[in-house]
Coordinates of C-alpha atoms and ligand atoms in Angstrom, one line a residue:
X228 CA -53.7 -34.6 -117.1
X229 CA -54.4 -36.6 -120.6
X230 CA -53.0 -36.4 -123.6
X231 CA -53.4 -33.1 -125.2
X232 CA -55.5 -32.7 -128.4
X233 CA -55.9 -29.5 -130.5
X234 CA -59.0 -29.2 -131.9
X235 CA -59.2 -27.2 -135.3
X236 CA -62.8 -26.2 -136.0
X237 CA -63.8 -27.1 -132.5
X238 CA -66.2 -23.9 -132.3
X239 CA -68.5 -25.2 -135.0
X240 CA -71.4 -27.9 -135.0
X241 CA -69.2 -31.2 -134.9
X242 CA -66.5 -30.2 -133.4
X243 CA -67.8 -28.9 -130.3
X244 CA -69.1 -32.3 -129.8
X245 CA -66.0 -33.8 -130.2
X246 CA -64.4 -31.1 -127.7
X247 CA -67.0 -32.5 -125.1
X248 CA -66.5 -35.8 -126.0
X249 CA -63.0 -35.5 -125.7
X250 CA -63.1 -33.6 -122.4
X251 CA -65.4 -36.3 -121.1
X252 CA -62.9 -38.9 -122.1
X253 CA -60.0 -36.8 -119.4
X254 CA -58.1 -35.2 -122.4
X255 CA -56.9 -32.0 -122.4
X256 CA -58.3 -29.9 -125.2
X257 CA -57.2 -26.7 -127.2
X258 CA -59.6 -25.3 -130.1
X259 CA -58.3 -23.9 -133.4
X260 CA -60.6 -21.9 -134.9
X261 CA -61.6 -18.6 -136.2
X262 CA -65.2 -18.3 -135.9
X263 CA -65.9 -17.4 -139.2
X264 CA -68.6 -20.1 -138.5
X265 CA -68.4 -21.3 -135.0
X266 CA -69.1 -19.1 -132.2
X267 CA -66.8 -18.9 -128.5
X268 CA -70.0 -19.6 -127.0
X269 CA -70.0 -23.4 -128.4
X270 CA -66.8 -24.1 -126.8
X271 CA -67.4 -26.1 -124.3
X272 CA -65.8 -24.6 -120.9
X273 CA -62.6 -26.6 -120.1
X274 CA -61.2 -25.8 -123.5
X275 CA -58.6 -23.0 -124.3
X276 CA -59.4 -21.5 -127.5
X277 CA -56.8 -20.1 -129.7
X278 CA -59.0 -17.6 -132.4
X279 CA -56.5 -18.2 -135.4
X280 CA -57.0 -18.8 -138.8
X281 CA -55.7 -21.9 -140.4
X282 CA -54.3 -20.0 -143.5
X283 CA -52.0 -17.9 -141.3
X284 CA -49.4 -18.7 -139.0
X285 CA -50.9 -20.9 -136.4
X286 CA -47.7 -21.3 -134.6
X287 CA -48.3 -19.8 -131.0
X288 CA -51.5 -22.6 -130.8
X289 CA -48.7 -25.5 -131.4
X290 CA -46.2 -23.7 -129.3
X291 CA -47.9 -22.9 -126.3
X292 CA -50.0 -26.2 -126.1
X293 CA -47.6 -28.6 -127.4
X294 CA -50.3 -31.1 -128.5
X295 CA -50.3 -34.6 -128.8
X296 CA -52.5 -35.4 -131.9
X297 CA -54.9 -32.5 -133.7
X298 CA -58.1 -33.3 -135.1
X299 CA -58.9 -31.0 -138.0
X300 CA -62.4 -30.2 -138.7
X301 CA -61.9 -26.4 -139.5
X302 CA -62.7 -25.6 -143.2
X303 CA -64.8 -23.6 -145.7
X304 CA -67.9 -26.2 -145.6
X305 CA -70.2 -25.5 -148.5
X306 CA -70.6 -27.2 -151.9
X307 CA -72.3 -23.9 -153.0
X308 CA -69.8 -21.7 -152.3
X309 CA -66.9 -24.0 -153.3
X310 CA -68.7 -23.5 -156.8
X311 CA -68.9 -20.0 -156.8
X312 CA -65.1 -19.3 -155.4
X313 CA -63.2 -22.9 -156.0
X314 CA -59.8 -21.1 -155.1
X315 CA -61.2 -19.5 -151.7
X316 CA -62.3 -23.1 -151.2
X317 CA -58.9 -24.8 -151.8
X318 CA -57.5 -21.9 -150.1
X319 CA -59.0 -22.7 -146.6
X320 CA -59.6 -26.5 -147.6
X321 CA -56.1 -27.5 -149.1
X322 CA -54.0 -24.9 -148.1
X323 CA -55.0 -24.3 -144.6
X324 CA -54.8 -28.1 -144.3
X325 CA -51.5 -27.9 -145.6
X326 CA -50.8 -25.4 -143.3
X327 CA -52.0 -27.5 -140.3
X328 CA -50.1 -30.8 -141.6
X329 CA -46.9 -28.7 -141.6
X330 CA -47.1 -27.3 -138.5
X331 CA -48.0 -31.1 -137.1
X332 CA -44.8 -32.0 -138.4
X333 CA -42.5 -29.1 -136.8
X334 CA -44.2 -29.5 -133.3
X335 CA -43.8 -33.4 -133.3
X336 CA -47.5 -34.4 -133.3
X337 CA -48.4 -38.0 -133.3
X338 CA -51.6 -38.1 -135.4
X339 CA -53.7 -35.7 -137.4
X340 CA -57.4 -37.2 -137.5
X341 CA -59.6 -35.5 -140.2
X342 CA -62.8 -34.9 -141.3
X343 CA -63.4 -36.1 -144.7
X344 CA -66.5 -36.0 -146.4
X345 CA -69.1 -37.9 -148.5
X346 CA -68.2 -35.5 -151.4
X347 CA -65.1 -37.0 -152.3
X348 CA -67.1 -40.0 -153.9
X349 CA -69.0 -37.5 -156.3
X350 CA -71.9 -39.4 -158.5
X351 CA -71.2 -43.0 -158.4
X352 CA -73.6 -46.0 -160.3
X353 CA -73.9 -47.6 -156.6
X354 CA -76.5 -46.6 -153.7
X355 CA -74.2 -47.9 -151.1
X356 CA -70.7 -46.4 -151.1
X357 CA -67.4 -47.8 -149.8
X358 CA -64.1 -46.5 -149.3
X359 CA -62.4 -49.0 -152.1
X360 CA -64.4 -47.4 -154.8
X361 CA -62.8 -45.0 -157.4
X362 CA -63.4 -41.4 -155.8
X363 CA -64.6 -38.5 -158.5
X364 CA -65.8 -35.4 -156.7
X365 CA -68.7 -33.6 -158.1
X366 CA -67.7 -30.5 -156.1
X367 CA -64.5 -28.5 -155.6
X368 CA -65.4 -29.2 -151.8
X369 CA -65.1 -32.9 -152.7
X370 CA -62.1 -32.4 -154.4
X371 CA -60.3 -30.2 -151.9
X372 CA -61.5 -32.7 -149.3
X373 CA -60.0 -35.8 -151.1
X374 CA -56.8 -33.7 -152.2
X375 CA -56.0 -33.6 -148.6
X376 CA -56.3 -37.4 -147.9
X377 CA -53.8 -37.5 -150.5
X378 CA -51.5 -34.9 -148.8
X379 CA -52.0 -36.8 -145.9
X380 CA -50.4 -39.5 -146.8
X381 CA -47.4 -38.0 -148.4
X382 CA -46.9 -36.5 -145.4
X383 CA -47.0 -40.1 -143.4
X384 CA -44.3 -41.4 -146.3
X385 CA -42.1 -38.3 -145.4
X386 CA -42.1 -38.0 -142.0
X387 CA -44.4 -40.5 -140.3
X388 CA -46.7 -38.9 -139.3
X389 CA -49.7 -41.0 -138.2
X390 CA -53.4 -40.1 -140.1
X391 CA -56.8 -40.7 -140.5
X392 CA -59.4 -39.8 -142.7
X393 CA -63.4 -40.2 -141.7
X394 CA -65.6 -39.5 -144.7
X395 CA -68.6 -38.0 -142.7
X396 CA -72.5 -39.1 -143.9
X397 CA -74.9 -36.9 -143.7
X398 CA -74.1 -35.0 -140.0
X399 CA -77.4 -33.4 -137.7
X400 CA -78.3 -32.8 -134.3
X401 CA -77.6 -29.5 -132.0
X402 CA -75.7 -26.4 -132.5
X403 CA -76.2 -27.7 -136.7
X404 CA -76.4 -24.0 -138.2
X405 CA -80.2 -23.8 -138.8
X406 CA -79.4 -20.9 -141.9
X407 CA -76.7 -23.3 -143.6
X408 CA -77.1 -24.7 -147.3
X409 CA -77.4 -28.0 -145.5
X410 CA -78.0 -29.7 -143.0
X411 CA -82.2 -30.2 -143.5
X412 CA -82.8 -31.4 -139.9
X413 CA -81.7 -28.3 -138.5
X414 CA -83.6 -25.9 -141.3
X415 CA -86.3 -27.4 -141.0
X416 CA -86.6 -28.1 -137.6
X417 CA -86.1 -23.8 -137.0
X418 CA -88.6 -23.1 -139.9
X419 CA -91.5 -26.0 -138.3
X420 CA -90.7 -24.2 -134.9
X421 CA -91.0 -20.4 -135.9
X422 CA -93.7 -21.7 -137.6
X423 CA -92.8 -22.0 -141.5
X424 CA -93.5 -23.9 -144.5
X425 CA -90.3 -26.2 -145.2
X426 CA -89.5 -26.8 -148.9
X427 CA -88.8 -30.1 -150.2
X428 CA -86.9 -30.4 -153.3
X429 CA -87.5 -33.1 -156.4
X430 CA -90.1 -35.1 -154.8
X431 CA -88.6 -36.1 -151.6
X432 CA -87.5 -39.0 -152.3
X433 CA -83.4 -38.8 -152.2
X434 CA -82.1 -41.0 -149.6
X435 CA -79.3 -39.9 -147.1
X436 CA -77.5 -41.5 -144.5
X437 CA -77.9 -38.9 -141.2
X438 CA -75.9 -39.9 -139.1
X439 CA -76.2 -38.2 -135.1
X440 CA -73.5 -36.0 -134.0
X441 CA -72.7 -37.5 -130.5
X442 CA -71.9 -40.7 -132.6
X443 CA -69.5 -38.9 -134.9
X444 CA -68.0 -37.4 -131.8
X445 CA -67.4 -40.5 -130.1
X446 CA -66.0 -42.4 -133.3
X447 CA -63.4 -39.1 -133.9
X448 CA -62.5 -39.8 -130.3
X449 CA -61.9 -43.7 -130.7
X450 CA -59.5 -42.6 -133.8
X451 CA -57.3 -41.5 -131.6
X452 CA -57.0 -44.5 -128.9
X453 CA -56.4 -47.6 -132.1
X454 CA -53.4 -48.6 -133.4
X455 CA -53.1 -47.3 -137.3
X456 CA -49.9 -49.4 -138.1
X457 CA -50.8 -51.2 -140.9
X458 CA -53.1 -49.9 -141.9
X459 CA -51.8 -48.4 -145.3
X460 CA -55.4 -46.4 -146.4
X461 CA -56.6 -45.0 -143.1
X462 CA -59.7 -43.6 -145.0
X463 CA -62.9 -44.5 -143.1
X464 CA -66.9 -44.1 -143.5
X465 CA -68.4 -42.3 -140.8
X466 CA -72.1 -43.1 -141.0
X467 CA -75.1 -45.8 -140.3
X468 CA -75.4 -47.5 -143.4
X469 CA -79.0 -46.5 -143.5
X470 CA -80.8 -44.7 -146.0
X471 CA -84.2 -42.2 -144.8
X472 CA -85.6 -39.9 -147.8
X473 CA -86.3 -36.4 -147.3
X474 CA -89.9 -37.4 -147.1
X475 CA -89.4 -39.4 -143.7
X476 CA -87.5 -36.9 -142.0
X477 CA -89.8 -34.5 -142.4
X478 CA -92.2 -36.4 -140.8
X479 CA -90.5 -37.6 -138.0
X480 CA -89.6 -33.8 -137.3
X481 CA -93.1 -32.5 -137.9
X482 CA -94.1 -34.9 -134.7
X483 CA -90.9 -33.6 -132.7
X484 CA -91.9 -30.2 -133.3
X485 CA -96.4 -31.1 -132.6
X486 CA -96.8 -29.5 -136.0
X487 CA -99.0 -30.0 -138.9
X488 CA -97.9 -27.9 -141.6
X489 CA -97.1 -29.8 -144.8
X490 CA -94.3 -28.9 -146.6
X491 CA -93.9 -26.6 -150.0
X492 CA -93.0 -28.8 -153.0
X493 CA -89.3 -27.1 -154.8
X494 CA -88.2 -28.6 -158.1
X495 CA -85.4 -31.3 -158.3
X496 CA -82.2 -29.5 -157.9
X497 CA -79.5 -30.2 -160.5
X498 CA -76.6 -32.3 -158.8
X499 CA -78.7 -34.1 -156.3
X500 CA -77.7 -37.8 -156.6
X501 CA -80.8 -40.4 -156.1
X502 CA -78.9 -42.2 -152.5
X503 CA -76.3 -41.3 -150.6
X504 CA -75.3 -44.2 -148.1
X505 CA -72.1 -45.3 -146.8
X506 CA -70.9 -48.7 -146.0
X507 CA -69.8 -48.7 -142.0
X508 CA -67.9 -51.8 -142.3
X509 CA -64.5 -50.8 -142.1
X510 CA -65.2 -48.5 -139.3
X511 CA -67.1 -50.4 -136.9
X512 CA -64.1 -53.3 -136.9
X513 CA -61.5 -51.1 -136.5
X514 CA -62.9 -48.8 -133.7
X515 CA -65.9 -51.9 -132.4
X516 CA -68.1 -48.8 -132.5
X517 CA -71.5 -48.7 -133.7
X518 CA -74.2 -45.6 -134.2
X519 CA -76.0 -45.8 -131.0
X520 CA -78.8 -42.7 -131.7
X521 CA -81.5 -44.0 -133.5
X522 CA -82.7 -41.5 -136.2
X523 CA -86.1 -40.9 -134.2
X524 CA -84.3 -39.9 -131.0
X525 CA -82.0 -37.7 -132.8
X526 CA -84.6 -36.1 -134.2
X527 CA -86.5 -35.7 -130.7
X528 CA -83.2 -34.2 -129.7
X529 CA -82.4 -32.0 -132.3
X530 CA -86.4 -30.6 -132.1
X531 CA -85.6 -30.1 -128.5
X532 CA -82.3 -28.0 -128.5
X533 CA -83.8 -25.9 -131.1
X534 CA -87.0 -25.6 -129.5
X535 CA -85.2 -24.2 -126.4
X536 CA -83.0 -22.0 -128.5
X537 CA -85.6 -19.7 -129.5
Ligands
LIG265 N1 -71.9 -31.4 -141.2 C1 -71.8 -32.4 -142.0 O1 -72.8 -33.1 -142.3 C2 -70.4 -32.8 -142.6 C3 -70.4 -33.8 -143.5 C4 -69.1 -34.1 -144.1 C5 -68.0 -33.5 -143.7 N2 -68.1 -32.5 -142.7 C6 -66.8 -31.8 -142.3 O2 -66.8 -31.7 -140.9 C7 -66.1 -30.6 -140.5 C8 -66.9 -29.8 -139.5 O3 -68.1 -29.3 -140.2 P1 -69.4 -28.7 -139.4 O4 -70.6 -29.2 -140.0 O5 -69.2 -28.8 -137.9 O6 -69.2 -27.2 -139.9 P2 -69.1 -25.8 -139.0 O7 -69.2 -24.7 -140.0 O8 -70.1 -25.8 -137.9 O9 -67.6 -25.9 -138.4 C9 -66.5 -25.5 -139.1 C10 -65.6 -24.7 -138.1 O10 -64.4 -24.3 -138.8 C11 -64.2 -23.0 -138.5 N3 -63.4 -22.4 -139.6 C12 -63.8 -22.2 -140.9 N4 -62.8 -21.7 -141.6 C13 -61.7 -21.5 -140.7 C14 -60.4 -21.0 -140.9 N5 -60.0 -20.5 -142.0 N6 -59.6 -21.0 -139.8 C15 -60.0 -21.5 -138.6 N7 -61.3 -22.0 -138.4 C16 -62.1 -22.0 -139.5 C17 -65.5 -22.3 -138.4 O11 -65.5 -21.1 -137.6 C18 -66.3 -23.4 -137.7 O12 -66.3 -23.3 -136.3 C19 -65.7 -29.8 -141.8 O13 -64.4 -30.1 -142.1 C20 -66.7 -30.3 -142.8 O14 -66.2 -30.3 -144.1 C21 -69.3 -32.1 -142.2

């Protein structure tokens, strides 16, 4: 058998890629998570799933399978509702992190990898965003995302324990919950294929860097096969570089899905930055990985798992 790797979140959209992924790769894999969001049925068979939640103990998931590294995707993942309820948010977000981290360090773990987020860089006076800049959250879901970076770290200087932080673009393809707050490919691939009218908000014209899930995946995996000594900020972009306004997406999906409905026009929303792109450098030399999906084949792909979901 491989090394063991606990998976927190790994019944939701990105981390039941990274489950497969991982499988795929020989690992042995354990998922975390408490379906609040996920469901059992995305776990991909060959994984054990421990239904805990990261604010309580998770103890008998780090005792019974003794893992090797954890990656930890579980958390509350809405800007929206981060507004609404900012301690609920650093509840799951810090705390439960916090929670994970310590338990990590009690059961001898070698490396936590984590899912970070575009958020933590808040509105910047740059399109193109890299990890040196000055981070100032928007959101209390960017902030509780960059607080735990930070607790990351302390953690390394305390007890060395290894880390590493990938600041996810703009994520889409299958399994993406269709009836989230984000996530457009998914929403409005359902709505094109139930046969809907898509709204586009302020124009159309934001730019985002969507980046396709089995990518992600496969870079989460690679974090855990580098070396990290070092490498004092382990804080990476996850993401092509590449920026596609609302506006071309929808068309791209409104061939995926053979239809012609035009989209509703909604009213620019207050918060929504002009471009959101990150800078890939960093993470292509350390990992020599690259985005291999091109946009219109992720498209094609997400169309095609939603199409059959129906
Ligand atoms: N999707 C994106 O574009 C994107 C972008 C940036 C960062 N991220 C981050 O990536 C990670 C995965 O996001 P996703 O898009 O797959 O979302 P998701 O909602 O599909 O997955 C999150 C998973 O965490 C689980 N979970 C939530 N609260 C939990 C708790 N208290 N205890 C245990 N499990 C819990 C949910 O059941 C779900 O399976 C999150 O940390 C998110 O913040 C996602």
């Amino acid at each position: 058998m491989g090394r063991k790797i606990l998976v927190t979140g790994g019944a939701g959209f990105i981390g039941s890629h990274v489950t497969e992924e991982l499988l795929g790769r020989g690992y042995e894999v354990a998922v975390l998570d408490n379906l609040s969001g996920g469901g059992a049925d995305q776990v991909p068979a060959g994984a054990r799933l421990y239904e805990l939640d990261i604010t309580e103990s998770v103890e008998s998931a780090f005792e019974e399978f003794s893992p090797d590294d954890v990656i930890h995707l579980a958390a509350q993942v809405s800007v929206a509702v981060s507004m609404q309820d900012p301690e609920m948010d650093a509840r799951i977000n810090v705390l439960g992190s916090l929670n994970i981290i310590g338990a990590a360090r009690r059961h001898g773990v070698r490396r936590i990898v984590y899912a970070s987020s575009a958020a933590c860089y808040g509105v910047q006076d740059r399109d193109v965003l890299s990890e040196e800049m000055r981070c100032v959250p928007a959101s209390f879901y960017g902030a509780s995302k960059y607080a735990v970076e930070h607790c990351l770290l302390s953690a390394r200087e305390d007890s060395g324990l290894e880390w590493a932080a990938l600041r996810f673009a703009n994520v889409y393809g299958p399994r993406q919950d269709p009836h989230g707050e984000a996530g457009v490919v998914a929403i409005f691939a359902r709505l094109l294929l139930d046969g809907g009218q898509p709204k586009i908000f302020g124009g159309g014209e934001l730019k985002r860097d969507y980046i396709f899930v089995e990518d992600v995946a496969r870079a989460v995996a690679l974090m855990l096969e580098v070396e990290l000594d070092g490498c004092e900020d382990p804080v990476f972009n996850c993401s092509t570089a590449l920026g596609t306004t609302t506006n071309q997406i929808y068309e791209l999906l409104k061939t995926a899905c053979s239809s012609g409905v035009d989209a509703l026009a909604g009213p620019w929303r207050p918060g929504d930055v002009q471009s959101l792109i990150l800078n890939n450098t960093r993470l292509k030399r350390l990992l020599d990985w690259a985005p291999r999906v091109p946009l219109e084949e992720g498209i094609g792909r997400t169309a095609e798992y939603f199409r059959d979901a129906t």
